[in-house]
PDB file of C-alpha atoms in Angstrom:
ATOM      1  CA  UNK A  14       0.014  -0.006  -0.005  1.00 83.00           C
ATOM      2  CA  UNK A  15       2.941   2.377   0.847  1.00 86.00           C
ATOM      3  CA  UNK A  16       4.392   1.813  -2.792  1.00 89.00           C
ATOM      4  CA  UNK A  17       1.130   2.712  -4.297  1.00 87.00           C
ATOM      5  CA  UNK A  18       0.821   5.816  -2.217  1.00 85.00           C
ATOM      6  CA  UNK A  19       4.399   6.842  -3.037  1.00 87.00           C
ATOM      7  CA  UNK A  20       3.650   6.314  -6.824  1.00 85.00           C
ATOM      8  CA  UNK A  21       0.546   8.410  -6.636  1.00 82.00           C
ATOM      9  CA  UNK A  22       2.550  11.222  -4.799  1.00 83.00           C
ATOM     10  CA  UNK A  23       5.258  11.147  -7.530  1.00 84.00           C
ATOM     11  CA  UNK A  24       2.649  11.329 -10.374  1.00 81.00           C
ATOM     12  CA  UNK A  25       0.164  13.605  -8.767  1.00 82.00           C
ATOM     13  CA  UNK A  26       0.207  15.961 -11.947  1.00 82.00           C
ATOM     14  CA  UNK A  27      -0.843  13.054 -14.099  1.00 87.00           C
ATOM     15  CA  UNK A  28      -4.437  13.157 -12.755  1.00 88.00           C
ATOM     16  CA  UNK A  29      -4.748  16.881 -13.741  1.00 90.00           C
ATOM     17  CA  UNK A  30      -3.391  15.916 -17.152  1.00 94.00           C
ATOM     18  CA  UNK A  31      -6.228  13.294 -17.413  1.00 95.00           C
ATOM     19  CA  UNK A  32      -8.746  16.030 -16.457  1.00 95.00           C
ATOM     20  CA  UNK A  33      -7.220  18.287 -19.167  1.00 97.00           C
ATOM     21  CA  UNK A  34      -7.490  15.411 -21.757  1.00 97.00           C
ATOM     22  CA  UNK A  35     -11.201  14.758 -20.825  1.00 97.00           C
ATOM     23  CA  UNK A  36     -11.880  18.449 -20.927  1.00 97.00           C
ATOM     24  CA  UNK A  37     -10.404  18.724 -24.474  1.00 97.00           C
ATOM     25  CA  UNK A  38     -12.485  15.658 -25.525  1.00 97.00           C
ATOM     26  CA  UNK A  39     -15.643  17.022 -24.143  1.00 97.00           C
ATOM     27  CA  UNK A  40     -15.078  20.393 -25.884  1.00 97.00           C
ATOM     28  CA  UNK A  41     -14.431  18.733 -29.195  1.00 98.00           C
ATOM     29  CA  UNK A  42     -17.686  16.607 -28.769  1.00 97.00           C
ATOM     30  CA  UNK A  43     -19.654  19.854 -27.927  1.00 95.00           C
ATOM     31  CA  UNK A  44     -18.123  21.721 -30.895  1.00 96.00           C
ATOM     32  CA  UNK A  45     -19.196  18.850 -33.152  1.00 97.00           C
ATOM     33  CA  UNK A  46     -22.645  18.926 -31.677  1.00 94.00           C
ATOM     34  CA  UNK A  47     -22.891  22.741 -32.389  1.00 92.00           C
ATOM     35  CA  UNK A  48     -21.577  22.187 -35.791  1.00 94.00           C
ATOM     36  CA  UNK A  49     -24.180  19.611 -36.689  1.00 95.00           C
ATOM     37  CA  UNK A  50     -26.965  21.854 -35.445  1.00 91.00           C
ATOM     38  CA  UNK A  51     -25.697  25.479 -35.831  1.00 85.00           C
ATOM     39  CA  UNK A  52     -29.279  26.790 -36.022  1.00 84.00           C
ATOM     40  CA  UNK A  53     -29.938  25.664 -32.547  1.00 82.00           C
ATOM     41  CA  UNK A  54     -26.709  27.287 -31.258  1.00 81.00           C
ATOM     42  CA  UNK A  55     -27.928  30.618 -32.921  1.00 79.00           C
ATOM     43  CA  UNK A  56     -31.412  30.385 -31.316  1.00 77.00           C
ATOM     44  CA  UNK A  57     -29.689  29.502 -27.957  1.00 75.00           C
ATOM     45  CA  UNK A  58     -27.905  32.839 -28.070  1.00 74.00           C
ATOM     46  CA  UNK A  59     -30.980  34.682 -28.841  1.00 67.00           C
ATOM     47  CA  UNK A  60     -29.391  37.513 -30.801  1.00 55.00           C
ATOM     48  CA  UNK A  61     -32.388  37.649 -33.326  1.00 48.00           C
ATOM     49  CA  UNK A  62     -31.855  41.440 -33.622  1.00 57.00           C
ATOM     50  CA  UNK A  63     -28.227  40.924 -34.799  1.00 61.00           C
ATOM     51  CA  UNK A  64     -28.369  37.809 -37.084  1.00 64.00           C
ATOM     52  CA  UNK A  65     -24.894  38.349 -38.536  1.00 73.00           C
ATOM     53  CA  UNK A  66     -23.383  38.759 -35.180  1.00 75.00           C
ATOM     54  CA  UNK A  67     -25.062  35.471 -34.062  1.00 79.00           C
ATOM     55  CA  UNK A  68     -23.697  33.704 -37.101  1.00 82.00           C
ATOM     56  CA  UNK A  69     -20.174  34.967 -36.611  1.00 86.00           C
ATOM     57  CA  UNK A  70     -20.348  34.081 -32.895  1.00 88.00           C
ATOM     58  CA  UNK A  71     -21.560  30.674 -33.708  1.00 89.00           C
ATOM     59  CA  UNK A  72     -18.774  30.020 -35.967  1.00 90.00           C
ATOM     60  CA  UNK A  73     -16.213  31.263 -33.323  1.00 93.00           C
ATOM     61  CA  UNK A  74     -17.831  28.867 -30.776  1.00 94.00           C
ATOM     62  CA  UNK A  75     -17.598  25.857 -33.162  1.00 95.00           C
ATOM     63  CA  UNK A  76     -13.918  26.625 -34.095  1.00 95.00           C
ATOM     64  CA  UNK A  77     -12.937  27.364 -30.639  1.00 95.00           C
ATOM     65  CA  UNK A  78     -14.429  24.223 -29.158  1.00 97.00           C
ATOM     66  CA  UNK A  79     -13.012  21.950 -31.821  1.00 97.00           C
ATOM     67  CA  UNK A  80      -9.598  23.414 -32.431  1.00 97.00           C
ATOM     68  CA  UNK A  81      -9.167  24.410 -28.844  1.00 97.00           C
ATOM     69  CA  UNK A  82     -10.422  21.014 -27.607  1.00 97.00           C
ATOM     70  CA  UNK A  83      -7.990  19.095 -29.749  1.00 98.00           C
ATOM     71  CA  UNK A  84      -5.102  21.316 -28.578  1.00 98.00           C
ATOM     72  CA  UNK A  85      -6.229  20.723 -24.938  1.00 97.00           C
ATOM     73  CA  UNK A  86      -6.438  16.989 -25.471  1.00 97.00           C
ATOM     74  CA  UNK A  87      -2.889  16.927 -26.891  1.00 97.00           C
ATOM     75  CA  UNK A  88      -1.598  19.350 -24.340  1.00 96.00           C
ATOM     76  CA  UNK A  89      -0.297  21.582 -27.143  1.00 97.00           C
ATOM     77  CA  UNK A  90      -0.399  25.394 -26.594  1.00 97.00           C
ATOM     78  CA  UNK A  91      -2.418  24.578 -23.549  1.00 96.00           C
ATOM     79  CA  UNK A  92      -2.647  28.115 -22.207  1.00 96.00           C
ATOM     80  CA  UNK A  93      -3.538  29.558 -25.488  1.00 96.00           C
ATOM     81  CA  UNK A  94      -6.246  27.000 -26.230  1.00 96.00           C
ATOM     82  CA  UNK A  95      -7.708  27.312 -22.694  1.00 97.00           C
ATOM     83  CA  UNK A  96      -7.779  31.138 -23.112  1.00 96.00           C
ATOM     84  CA  UNK A  97      -9.461  30.752 -26.551  1.00 94.00           C
ATOM     85  CA  UNK A  98     -12.418  28.979 -24.753  1.00 95.00           C
ATOM     86  CA  UNK A  99     -12.770  31.627 -21.897  1.00 96.00           C
ATOM     87  CA  UNK A 100     -14.943  34.109 -23.730  1.00 94.00           C
ATOM     88  CA  UNK A 101     -17.221  31.311 -24.821  1.00 93.00           C
ATOM     89  CA  UNK A 102     -17.714  29.951 -21.372  1.00 94.00           C
ATOM     90  CA  UNK A 103     -17.974  33.382 -19.709  1.00 94.00           C
ATOM     91  CA  UNK A 104     -20.740  34.237 -22.175  1.00 89.00           C
ATOM     92  CA  UNK A 105     -22.436  30.789 -21.495  1.00 88.00           C
ATOM     93  CA  UNK A 106     -22.365  31.111 -17.892  1.00 91.00           C
ATOM     94  CA  UNK A 107     -23.426  34.944 -17.704  1.00 89.00           C
ATOM     95  CA  UNK A 108     -25.880  35.135 -20.508  1.00 83.00           C
ATOM     96  CA  UNK A 109     -27.204  31.591 -21.332  1.00 82.00           C
ATOM     97  CA  UNK A 110     -27.173  29.471 -18.192  1.00 81.00           C
ATOM     98  CA  UNK A 111     -27.433  32.162 -15.444  1.00 81.00           C
ATOM     99  CA  UNK A 112     -31.075  32.611 -15.986  1.00 79.00           C
ATOM    100  CA  UNK A 113     -31.532  28.655 -15.464  1.00 78.00           C
ATOM    101  CA  UNK A 114     -30.246  29.048 -11.764  1.00 77.00           C
ATOM    102  CA  UNK A 115     -27.686  27.027 -10.132  1.00 76.00           C
ATOM    103  CA  UNK A 116     -29.855  24.354  -8.511  1.00 75.00           C
ATOM    104  CA  UNK A 117     -32.950  24.219 -10.665  1.00 78.00           C
ATOM    105  CA  UNK A 118     -33.686  20.850 -12.318  1.00 79.00           C
ATOM    106  CA  UNK A 119     -31.962  20.341 -15.728  1.00 74.00           C
ATOM    107  CA  UNK A 120     -29.750  23.531 -15.204  1.00 80.00           C
ATOM    108  CA  UNK A 121     -26.436  23.478 -17.094  1.00 87.00           C
ATOM    109  CA  UNK A 122     -25.004  26.275 -15.082  1.00 89.00           C
ATOM    110  CA  UNK A 123     -22.970  24.050 -12.584  1.00 90.00           C
ATOM    111  CA  UNK A 124     -21.481  22.175 -15.576  1.00 93.00           C
ATOM    112  CA  UNK A 125     -20.605  25.341 -17.453  1.00 93.00           C
ATOM    113  CA  UNK A 126     -19.193  26.794 -14.310  1.00 95.00           C
ATOM    114  CA  UNK A 127     -17.009  23.844 -13.653  1.00 96.00           C
ATOM    115  CA  UNK A 128     -15.695  23.870 -17.224  1.00 96.00           C
ATOM    116  CA  UNK A 129     -15.017  27.667 -16.853  1.00 97.00           C
ATOM    117  CA  UNK A 130     -13.015  27.069 -13.775  1.00 97.00           C
ATOM    118  CA  UNK A 131     -11.081  24.229 -15.308  1.00 97.00           C
ATOM    119  CA  UNK A 132     -10.166  26.541 -18.370  1.00 98.00           C
ATOM    120  CA  UNK A 133      -9.046  29.236 -15.946  1.00 97.00           C
ATOM    121  CA  UNK A 134      -6.772  26.605 -14.274  1.00 96.00           C
ATOM    122  CA  UNK A 135      -5.236  25.506 -17.507  1.00 97.00           C
ATOM    123  CA  UNK A 136      -4.918  29.136 -18.599  1.00 97.00           C
ATOM    124  CA  UNK A 137      -2.912  29.940 -15.551  1.00 96.00           C
ATOM    125  CA  UNK A 138      -0.899  26.564 -14.908  1.00 93.00           C
ATOM    126  CA  UNK A 139      -0.744  25.185 -18.367  1.00 93.00           C
ATOM    127  CA  UNK A 140      -0.308  21.396 -18.996  1.00 90.00           C
ATOM    128  CA  UNK A 141       1.580  18.834 -16.965  1.00 88.00           C
ATOM    129  CA  UNK A 142       4.027  16.059 -17.908  1.00 89.00           C
ATOM    130  CA  UNK A 143       1.639  14.157 -20.286  1.00 92.00           C
ATOM    131  CA  UNK A 144       1.469  16.810 -22.963  1.00 95.00           C
ATOM    132  CA  UNK A 145       3.082  17.880 -26.195  1.00 95.00           C
ATOM    133  CA  UNK A 146       4.041  21.219 -24.435  1.00 94.00           C
ATOM    134  CA  UNK A 147       6.114  19.301 -21.883  1.00 93.00           C
ATOM    135  CA  UNK A 148       7.664  17.005 -24.501  1.00 93.00           C
ATOM    136  CA  UNK A 149       8.638  20.097 -26.622  1.00 93.00           C
ATOM    137  CA  UNK A 150       9.999  21.932 -23.594  1.00 91.00           C
ATOM    138  CA  UNK A 151      12.215  19.095 -22.422  1.00 91.00           C
ATOM    139  CA  UNK A 152      13.526  18.099 -25.832  1.00 90.00           C
ATOM    140  CA  UNK A 153      14.522  21.558 -26.940  1.00 84.00           C
ATOM    141  CA  UNK A 154      17.932  21.857 -28.271  1.00 69.00           C
ATOM    142  CA  UNK A 155      19.956  24.508 -26.622  1.00 59.00           C
TER     143      UNK A 155
END
């Protein structure tokens, strides 16, 4: 049991890397869902008085989720890809899900808030040892 505990202590950052990879996968999946039904995304944003803005914003959301999600999954340009998502999630939390309430049945606010906090974490701290960023950094020729 002690060996197992020592291994876990020495590889603590691997768990957050697994969270980063999962988060990237979830963002890619959500981006593909939005891509498959862009009209629903535009209706969700309720910017009917500015249809061109809604369309441009919908494209940004799809591209940010798919491209940023793949980068997060790989741990490549981790801080950049997390920051790319922040405006989307801040908008989702403040303007889309806030009116649902935090504890009302079927509310997506807790999930969107959790994703926002995870993106803030990866924006500040970057990726761990299981990432393309770490590999590139440790294999640079001086």
